[in-house]
Tab-separated table of C-alpha atoms in Angstrom:
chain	number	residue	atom	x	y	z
A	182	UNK	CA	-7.580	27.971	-0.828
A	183	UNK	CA	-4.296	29.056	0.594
A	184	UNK	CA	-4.708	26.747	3.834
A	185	UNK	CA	-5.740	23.514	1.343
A	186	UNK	CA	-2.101	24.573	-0.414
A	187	UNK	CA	-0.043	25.060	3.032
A	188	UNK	CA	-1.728	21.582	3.995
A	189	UNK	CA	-0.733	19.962	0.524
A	190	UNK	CA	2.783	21.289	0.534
A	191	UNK	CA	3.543	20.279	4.218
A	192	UNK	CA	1.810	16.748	3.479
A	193	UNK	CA	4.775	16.836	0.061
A	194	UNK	CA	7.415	16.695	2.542
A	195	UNK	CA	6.053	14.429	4.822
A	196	UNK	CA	5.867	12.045	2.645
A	197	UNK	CA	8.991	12.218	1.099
A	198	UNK	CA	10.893	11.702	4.598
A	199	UNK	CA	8.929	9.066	4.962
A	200	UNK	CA	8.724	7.111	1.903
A	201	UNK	CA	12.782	7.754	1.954
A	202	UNK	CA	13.660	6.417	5.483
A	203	UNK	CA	10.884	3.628	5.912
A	204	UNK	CA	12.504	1.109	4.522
A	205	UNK	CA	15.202	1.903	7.074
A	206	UNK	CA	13.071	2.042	10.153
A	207	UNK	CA	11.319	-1.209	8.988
A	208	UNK	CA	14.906	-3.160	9.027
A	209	UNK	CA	15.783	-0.878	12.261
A	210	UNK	CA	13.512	-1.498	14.568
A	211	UNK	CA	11.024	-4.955	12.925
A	212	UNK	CA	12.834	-8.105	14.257
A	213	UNK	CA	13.652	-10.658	11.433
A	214	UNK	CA	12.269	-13.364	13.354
A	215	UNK	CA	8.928	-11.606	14.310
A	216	UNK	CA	5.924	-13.525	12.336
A	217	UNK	CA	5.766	-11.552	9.226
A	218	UNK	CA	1.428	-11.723	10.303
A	219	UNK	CA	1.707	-9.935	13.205
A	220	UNK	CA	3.687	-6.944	11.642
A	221	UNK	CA	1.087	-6.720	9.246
A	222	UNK	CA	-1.566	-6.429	11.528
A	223	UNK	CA	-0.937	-4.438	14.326
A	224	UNK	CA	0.759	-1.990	11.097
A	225	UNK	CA	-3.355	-1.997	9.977
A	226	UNK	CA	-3.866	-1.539	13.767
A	227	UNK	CA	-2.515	1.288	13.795
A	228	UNK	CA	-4.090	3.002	10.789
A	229	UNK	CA	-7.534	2.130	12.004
A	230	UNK	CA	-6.225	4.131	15.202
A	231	UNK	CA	-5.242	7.046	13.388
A	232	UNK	CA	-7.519	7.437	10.815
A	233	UNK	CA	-10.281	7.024	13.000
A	234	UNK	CA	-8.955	9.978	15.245
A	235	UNK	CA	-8.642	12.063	12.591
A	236	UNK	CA	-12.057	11.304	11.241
A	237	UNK	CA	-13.562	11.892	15.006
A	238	UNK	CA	-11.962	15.413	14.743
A	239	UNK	CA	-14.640	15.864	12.099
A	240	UNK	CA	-18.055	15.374	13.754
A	241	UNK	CA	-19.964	16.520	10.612
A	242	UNK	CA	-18.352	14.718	8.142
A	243	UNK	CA	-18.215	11.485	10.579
A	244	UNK	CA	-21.946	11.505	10.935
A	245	UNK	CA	-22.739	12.133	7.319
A	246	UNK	CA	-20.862	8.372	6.734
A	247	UNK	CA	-22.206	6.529	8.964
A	248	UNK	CA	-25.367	7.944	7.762
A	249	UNK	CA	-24.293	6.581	4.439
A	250	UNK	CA	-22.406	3.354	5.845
A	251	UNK	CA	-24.023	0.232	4.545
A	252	UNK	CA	-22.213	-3.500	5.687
A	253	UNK	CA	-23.675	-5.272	2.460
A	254	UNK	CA	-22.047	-2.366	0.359
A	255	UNK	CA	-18.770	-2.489	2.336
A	256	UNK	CA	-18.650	-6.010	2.161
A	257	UNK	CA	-18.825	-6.312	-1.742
A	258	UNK	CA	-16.792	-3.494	-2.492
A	259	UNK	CA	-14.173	-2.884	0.310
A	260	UNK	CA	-13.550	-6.306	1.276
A	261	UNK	CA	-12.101	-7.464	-1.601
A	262	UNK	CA	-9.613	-4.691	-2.206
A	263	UNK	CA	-8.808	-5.821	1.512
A	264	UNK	CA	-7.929	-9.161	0.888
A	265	UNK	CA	-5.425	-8.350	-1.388
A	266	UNK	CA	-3.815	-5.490	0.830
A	267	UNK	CA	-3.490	-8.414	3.707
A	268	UNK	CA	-1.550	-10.616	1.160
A	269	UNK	CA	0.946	-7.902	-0.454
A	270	UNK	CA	1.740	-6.227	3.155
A	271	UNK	CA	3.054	-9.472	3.684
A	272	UNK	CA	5.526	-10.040	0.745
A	273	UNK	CA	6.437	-6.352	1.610
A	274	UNK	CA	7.447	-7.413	5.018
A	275	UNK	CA	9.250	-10.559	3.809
A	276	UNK	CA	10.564	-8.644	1.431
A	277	UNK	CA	12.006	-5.388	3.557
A	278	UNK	CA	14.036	-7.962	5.719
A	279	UNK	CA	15.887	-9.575	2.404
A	280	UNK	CA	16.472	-6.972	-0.355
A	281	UNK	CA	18.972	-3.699	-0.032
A	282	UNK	CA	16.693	-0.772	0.971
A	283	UNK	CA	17.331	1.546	-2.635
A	284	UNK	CA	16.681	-1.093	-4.712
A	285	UNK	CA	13.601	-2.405	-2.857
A	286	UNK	CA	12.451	1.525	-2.901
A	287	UNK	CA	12.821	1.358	-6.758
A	288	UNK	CA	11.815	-1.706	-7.738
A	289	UNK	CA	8.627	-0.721	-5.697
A	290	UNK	CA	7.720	1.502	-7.451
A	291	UNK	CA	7.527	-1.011	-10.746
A	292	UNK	CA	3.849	-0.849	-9.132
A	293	UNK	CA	2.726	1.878	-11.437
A	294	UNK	CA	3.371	-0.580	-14.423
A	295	UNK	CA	0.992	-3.325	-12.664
A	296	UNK	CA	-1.498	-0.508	-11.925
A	297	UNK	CA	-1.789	0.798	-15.511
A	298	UNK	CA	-2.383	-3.134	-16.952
A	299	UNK	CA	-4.908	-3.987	-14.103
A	300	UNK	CA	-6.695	-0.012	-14.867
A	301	UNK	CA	-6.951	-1.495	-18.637
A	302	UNK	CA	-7.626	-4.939	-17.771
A	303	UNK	CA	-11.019	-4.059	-15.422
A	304	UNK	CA	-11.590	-0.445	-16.198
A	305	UNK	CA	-10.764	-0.255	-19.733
A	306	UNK	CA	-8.831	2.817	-19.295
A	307	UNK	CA	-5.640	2.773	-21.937
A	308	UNK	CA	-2.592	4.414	-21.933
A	309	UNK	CA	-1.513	7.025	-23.840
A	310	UNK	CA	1.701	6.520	-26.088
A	311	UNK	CA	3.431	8.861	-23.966
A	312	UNK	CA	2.402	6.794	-21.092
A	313	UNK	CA	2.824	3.380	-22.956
A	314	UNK	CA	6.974	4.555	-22.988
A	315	UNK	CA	6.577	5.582	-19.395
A	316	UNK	CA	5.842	2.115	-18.921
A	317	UNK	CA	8.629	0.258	-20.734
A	318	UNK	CA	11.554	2.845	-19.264
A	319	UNK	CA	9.809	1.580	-15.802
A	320	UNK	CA	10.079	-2.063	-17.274
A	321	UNK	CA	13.846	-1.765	-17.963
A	322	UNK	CA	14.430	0.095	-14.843
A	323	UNK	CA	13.185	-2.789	-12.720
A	324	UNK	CA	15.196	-5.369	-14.867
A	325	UNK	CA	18.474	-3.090	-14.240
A	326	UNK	CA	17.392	-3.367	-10.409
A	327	UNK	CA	17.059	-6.835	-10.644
A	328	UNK	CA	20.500	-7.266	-11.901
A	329	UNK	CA	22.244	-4.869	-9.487
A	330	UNK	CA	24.736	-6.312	-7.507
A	331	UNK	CA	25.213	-3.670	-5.062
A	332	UNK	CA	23.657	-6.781	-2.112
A	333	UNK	CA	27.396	-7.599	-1.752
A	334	UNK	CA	28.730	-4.376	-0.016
A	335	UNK	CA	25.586	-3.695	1.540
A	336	UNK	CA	25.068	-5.050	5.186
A	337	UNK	CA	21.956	-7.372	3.882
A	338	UNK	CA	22.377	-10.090	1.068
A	339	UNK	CA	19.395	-9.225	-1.591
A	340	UNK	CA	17.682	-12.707	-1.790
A	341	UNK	CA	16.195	-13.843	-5.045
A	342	UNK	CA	13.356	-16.190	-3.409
A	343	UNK	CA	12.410	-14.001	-0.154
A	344	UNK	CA	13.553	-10.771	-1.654
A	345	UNK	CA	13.323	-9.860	-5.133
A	346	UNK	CA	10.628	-12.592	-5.339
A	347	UNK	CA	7.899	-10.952	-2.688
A	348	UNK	CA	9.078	-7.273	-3.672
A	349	UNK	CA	7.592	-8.069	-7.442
A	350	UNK	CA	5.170	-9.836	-6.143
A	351	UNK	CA	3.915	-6.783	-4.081
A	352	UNK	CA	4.337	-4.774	-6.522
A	353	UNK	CA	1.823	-7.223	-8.666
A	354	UNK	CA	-0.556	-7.224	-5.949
A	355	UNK	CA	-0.207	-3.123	-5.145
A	356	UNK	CA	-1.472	-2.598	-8.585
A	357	UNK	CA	-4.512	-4.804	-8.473
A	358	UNK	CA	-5.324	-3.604	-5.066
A	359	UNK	CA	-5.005	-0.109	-6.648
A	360	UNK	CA	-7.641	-0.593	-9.170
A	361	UNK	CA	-9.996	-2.539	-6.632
A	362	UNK	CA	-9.873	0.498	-4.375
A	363	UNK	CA	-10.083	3.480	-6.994
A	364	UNK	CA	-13.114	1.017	-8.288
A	365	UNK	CA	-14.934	0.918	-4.888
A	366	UNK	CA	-14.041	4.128	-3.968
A	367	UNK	CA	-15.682	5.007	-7.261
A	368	UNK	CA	-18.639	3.249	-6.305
A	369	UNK	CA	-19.257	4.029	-2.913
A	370	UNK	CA	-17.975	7.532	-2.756
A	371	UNK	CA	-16.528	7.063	0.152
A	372	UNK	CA	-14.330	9.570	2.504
A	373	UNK	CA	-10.798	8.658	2.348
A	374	UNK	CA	-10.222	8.066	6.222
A	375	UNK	CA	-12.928	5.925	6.135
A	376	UNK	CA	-12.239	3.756	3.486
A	377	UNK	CA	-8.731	3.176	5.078
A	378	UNK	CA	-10.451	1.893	8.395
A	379	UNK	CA	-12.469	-0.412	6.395
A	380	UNK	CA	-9.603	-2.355	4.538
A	381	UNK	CA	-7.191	-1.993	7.763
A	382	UNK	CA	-9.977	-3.497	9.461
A	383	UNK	CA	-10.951	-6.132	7.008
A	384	UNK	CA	-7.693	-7.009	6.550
A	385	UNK	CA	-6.948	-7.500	10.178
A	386	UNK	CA	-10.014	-9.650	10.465
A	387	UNK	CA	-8.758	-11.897	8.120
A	388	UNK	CA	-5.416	-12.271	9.147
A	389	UNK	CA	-6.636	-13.417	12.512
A	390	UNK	CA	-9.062	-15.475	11.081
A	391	UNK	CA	-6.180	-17.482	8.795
A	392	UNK	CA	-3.839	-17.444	11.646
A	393	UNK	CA	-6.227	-18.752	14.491
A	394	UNK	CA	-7.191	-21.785	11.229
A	395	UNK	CA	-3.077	-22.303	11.409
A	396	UNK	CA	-2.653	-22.770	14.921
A	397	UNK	CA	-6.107	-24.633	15.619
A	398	UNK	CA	-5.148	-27.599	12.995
A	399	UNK	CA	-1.461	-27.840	14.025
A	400	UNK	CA	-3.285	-28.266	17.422
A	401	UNK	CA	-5.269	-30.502	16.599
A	402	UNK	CA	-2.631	-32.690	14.335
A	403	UNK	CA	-0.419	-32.478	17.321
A	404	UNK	CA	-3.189	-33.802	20.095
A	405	UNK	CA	-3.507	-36.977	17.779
A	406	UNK	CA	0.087	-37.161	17.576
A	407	UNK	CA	0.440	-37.344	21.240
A	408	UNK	CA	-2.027	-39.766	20.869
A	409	UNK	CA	-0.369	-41.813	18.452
A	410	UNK	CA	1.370	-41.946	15.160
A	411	UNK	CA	-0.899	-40.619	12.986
A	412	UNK	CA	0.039	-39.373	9.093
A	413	UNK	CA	-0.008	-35.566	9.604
A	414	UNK	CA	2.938	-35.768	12.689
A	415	UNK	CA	5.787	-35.397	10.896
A	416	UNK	CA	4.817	-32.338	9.374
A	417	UNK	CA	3.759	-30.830	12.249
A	418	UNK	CA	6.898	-31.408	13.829
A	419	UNK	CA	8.141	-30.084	10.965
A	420	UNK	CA	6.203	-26.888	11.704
A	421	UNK	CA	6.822	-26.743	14.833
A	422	UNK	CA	10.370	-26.658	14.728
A	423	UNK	CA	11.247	-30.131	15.292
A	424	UNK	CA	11.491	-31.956	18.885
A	425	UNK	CA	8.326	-31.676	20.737
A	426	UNK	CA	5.209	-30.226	20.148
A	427	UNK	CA	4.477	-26.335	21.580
A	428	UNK	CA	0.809	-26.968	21.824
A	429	UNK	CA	-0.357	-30.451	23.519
A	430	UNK	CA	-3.797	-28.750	24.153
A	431	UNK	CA	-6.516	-26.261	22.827
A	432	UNK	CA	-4.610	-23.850	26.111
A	433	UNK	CA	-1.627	-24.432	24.290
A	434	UNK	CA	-3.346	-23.291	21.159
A	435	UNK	CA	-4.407	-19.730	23.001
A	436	UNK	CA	-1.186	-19.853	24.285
A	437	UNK	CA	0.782	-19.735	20.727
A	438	UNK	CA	-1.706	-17.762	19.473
A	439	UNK	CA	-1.220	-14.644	22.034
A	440	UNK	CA	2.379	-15.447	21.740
A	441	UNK	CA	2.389	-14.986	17.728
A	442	UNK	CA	1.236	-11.541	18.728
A	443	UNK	CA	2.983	-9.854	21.139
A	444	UNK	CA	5.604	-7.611	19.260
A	445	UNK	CA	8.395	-5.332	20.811
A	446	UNK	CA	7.002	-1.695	21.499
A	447	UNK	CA	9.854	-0.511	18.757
A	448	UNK	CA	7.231	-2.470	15.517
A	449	UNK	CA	5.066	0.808	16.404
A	450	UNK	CA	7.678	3.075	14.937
A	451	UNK	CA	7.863	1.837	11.147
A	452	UNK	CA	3.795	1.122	11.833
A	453	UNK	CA	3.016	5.179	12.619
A	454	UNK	CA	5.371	5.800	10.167
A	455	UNK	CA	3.492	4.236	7.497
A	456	UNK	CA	0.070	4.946	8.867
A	457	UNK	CA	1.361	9.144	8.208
A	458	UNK	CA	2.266	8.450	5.020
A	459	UNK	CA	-0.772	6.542	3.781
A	460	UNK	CA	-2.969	9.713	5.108
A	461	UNK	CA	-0.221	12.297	3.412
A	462	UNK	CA	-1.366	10.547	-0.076
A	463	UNK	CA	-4.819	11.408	0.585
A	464	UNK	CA	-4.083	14.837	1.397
A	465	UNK	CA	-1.850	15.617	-1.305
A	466	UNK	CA	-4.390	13.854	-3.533
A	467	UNK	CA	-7.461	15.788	-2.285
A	468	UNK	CA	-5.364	19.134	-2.162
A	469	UNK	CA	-3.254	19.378	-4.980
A	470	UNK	CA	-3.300	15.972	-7.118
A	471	UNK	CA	-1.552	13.154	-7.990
A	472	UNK	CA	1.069	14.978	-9.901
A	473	UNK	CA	2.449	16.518	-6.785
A	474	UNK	CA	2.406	12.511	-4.838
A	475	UNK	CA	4.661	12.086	-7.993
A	476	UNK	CA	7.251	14.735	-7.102
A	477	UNK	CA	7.249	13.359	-3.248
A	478	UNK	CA	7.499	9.781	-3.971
A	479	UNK	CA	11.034	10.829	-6.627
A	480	UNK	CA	12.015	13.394	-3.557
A	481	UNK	CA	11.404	10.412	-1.396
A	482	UNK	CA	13.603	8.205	-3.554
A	483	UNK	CA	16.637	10.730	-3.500
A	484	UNK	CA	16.213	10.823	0.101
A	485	UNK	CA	16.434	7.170	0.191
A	486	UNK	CA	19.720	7.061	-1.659
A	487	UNK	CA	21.112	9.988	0.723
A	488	UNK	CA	20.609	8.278	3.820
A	489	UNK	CA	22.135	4.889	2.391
A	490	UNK	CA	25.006	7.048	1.610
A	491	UNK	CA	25.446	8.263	5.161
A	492	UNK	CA	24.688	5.049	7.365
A	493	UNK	CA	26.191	2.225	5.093
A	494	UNK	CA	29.084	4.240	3.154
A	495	UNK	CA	28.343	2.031	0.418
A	496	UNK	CA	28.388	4.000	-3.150
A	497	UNK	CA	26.161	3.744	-5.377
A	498	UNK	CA	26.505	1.704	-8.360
A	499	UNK	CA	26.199	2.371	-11.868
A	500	UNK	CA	23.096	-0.538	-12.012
A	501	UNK	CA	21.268	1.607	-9.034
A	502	UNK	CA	22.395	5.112	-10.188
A	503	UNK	CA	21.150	4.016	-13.532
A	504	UNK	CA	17.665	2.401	-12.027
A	505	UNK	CA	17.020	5.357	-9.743
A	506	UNK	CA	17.041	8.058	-13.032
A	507	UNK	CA	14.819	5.447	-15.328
A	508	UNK	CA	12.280	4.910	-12.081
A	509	UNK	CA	11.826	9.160	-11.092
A	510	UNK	CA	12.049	10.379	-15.368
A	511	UNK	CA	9.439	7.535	-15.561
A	512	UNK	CA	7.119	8.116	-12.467
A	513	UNK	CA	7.486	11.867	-13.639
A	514	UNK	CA	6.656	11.360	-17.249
A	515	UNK	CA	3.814	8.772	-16.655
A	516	UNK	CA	2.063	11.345	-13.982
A	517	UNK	CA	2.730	14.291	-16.330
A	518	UNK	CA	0.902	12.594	-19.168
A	519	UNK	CA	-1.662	11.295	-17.614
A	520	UNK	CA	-2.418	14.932	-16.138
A	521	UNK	CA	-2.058	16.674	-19.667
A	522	UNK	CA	-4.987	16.934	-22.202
A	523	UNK	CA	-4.823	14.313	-24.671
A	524	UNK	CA	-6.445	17.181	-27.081
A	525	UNK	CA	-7.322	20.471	-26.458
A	526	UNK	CA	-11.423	21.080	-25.839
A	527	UNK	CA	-13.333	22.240	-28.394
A	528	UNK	CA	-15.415	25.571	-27.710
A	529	UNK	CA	-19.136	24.953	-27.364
A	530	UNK	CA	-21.609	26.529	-30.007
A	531	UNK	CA	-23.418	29.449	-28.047
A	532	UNK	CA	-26.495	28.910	-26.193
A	533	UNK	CA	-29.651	30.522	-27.035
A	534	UNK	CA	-31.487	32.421	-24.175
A	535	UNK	CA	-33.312	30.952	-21.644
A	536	UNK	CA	-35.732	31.703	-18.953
A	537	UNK	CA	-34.478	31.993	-15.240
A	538	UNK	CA	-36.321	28.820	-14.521
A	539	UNK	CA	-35.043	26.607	-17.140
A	540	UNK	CA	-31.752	27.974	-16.446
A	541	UNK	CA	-32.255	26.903	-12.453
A	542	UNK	CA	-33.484	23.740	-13.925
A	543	UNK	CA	-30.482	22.973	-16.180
A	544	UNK	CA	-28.009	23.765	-13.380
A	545	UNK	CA	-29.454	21.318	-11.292
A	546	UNK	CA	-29.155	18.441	-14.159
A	547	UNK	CA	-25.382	19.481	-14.366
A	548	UNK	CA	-24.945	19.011	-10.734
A	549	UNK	CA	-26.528	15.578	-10.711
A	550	UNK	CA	-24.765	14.352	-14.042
């Protein structure tokens, strides 16, 4: 019991580094121009790679899932969750590159709002009043954000359309990827690790698949439009950045392709970083709750604000100071409701004797229920 707590509060500071700086090492060391598709997948890349090493450090438990592992259950229930991971990691990469790293930490983590309306909307599970005020103080926190104009002394100019845009829209999509995966998790009881290399591998799958469909009909388009004029050329022109045409050929096609995704060794950085923290939720989770991912997430948030401070010099502003107390009180009341008793128990009426055997018997039901 003492080890699970050690492994908890270690996995508590983990992730609060690296919830704080990620959004720092993602504009660091992620080129602006690198295809937003290829960040996203070798990121899912590499948390196939670590959770599966991790896993294979468990023989036992690795053998008891695969035991377990069926493809028509995986497909029905983890693919879907996985479809909608591939589509918000990209409006959080679009969005990293365009919005000023506090606010896109805090506006974030407006998430929890989408999560509790998709957790009612396909689980029927309602909020508490408590929780229902959570909600709105996380509401008005995100408008505040959304107003801030701290983008003008901050080395990157928050956009609107490929910033604040994307962020919300991640935010949309992290909540309805949330209930997805607490529903198939639910369902297919499966081990954490394991469930992670599903969607990071479904995902992956279908980002190739969408981007190879990309490049094979602009290759295509632009063969006939070598050919001759032909009514899709000017868009793919268009696409291809003007001038001439980059493909010419199904080589050409490869060619792009490979090209699309080969990153700079530096993308591996903000990739492992957010592989560790994705496995320090499931620790803290498993160990000591969801109440205690609360406190690291608003430690994370601080931390974000503190290392702002010390690389841009730019002070913080009364819309982000403001934002940053309405998103941890929130987060913190929200998680502290939801983990208190809407009423207290009631005692159960004494039992009346039983036999050893029917006691065996009952115990056994109790398990299974």
């Amino acid at each position: 019991m003492r080890s699970a707590t050690v492994v908890g509060a270690v996995s508590m500071v983990v992730l609060a580094i690296q919830f704080g700086v990620q959004p720092f090492l993602a504009r660091r060391y992620i080129p602006r121009e690198l295809p937003r598709v290829a960040v996203v997948v070798w990121i899912e890349v590499t948390k196939v790679v670590l959770a599966g090493g991790l896993l294979a450090l468990q023989p036992a438990v690795l053998l008891a899932e695969l035991r377990r592992f069926s493809l028509s259950e995986s497909l029905a229930y983890s693919l879907p969750p996985a479809l909608v991971f591939s589509l918000q990691n990209i409006c959080i990469q679009i969005s990293l590159a365009n919005v000023e790293m506090l606010t896109w930490n805090l506006i974030n983590q407006s998430k929890l709002l989408f999560t509790a309306f998709f957790l009612w909307l396909f689980l029927g599970l309602s909020q508490t009043k408590l929780q229902q005020f959570a909600l709105v103080l996380m509401a008005a926190a995100a408008v505040i954000l959304t107003l801030d104009d701290s983008g003008s002394n901050s080395t990157v100019q928050t956009s609107f359309m490929l910033g604040l845009a994307p962020c919300f829209a991640a935010a949309i999509l992290s909540g309805l990827s949330s209930t997805l995966s607490q529903f198939s998790m639910q369902k297919l009881e499966r081990h954490p690790f394991l469930f992670t290399i599903e969607l990071s591998f479904y995902s992956c799958v279908t980002l190739l698949c969408s981007e190879l469909g990309v490049q094979l009909y602009r290759g295509l388009d632009s063969i006939a439009a070598a050919s001759g004029p032909g009514p899709g050329s000017v868009g793919v022109e268009a696409a291809s950045g003007g001038g001439g045409s980059s493909y010419g050929s199904f080589e050409g096609v490869g060619e792009q392709f490979w090209q699309t995704f080969t990153v700079p060794a530096t993308l591996f950085i903000p990739a492992i970083s957010q592989a560790i923290g994705g496995i320090a939720i499931g620790l803290i989770v498993k160990h000591l709750g969801s109440l205690h991912k609360c406190f690291a997430l608003i430690a994370g948030v601080v931390i974000t604000g503190v290392v702002r401070l010390v690389i841009t010099g730019a002070p913080l502003t009364v819309s982000l100071t403001a934002g940053a107390v309405l998103v941890c009180f929130s987060t913190w009341l929200h998680t502290v409701a939801s983990a208190s008793p809407s009423s207290p128990p009631t005692p159960s009426p004494p039992r009346p004797p039983v036999s050893p055997v029917s006691s065996h018997c009952d115990e056994g039901k109790a398990r299974v229920s």
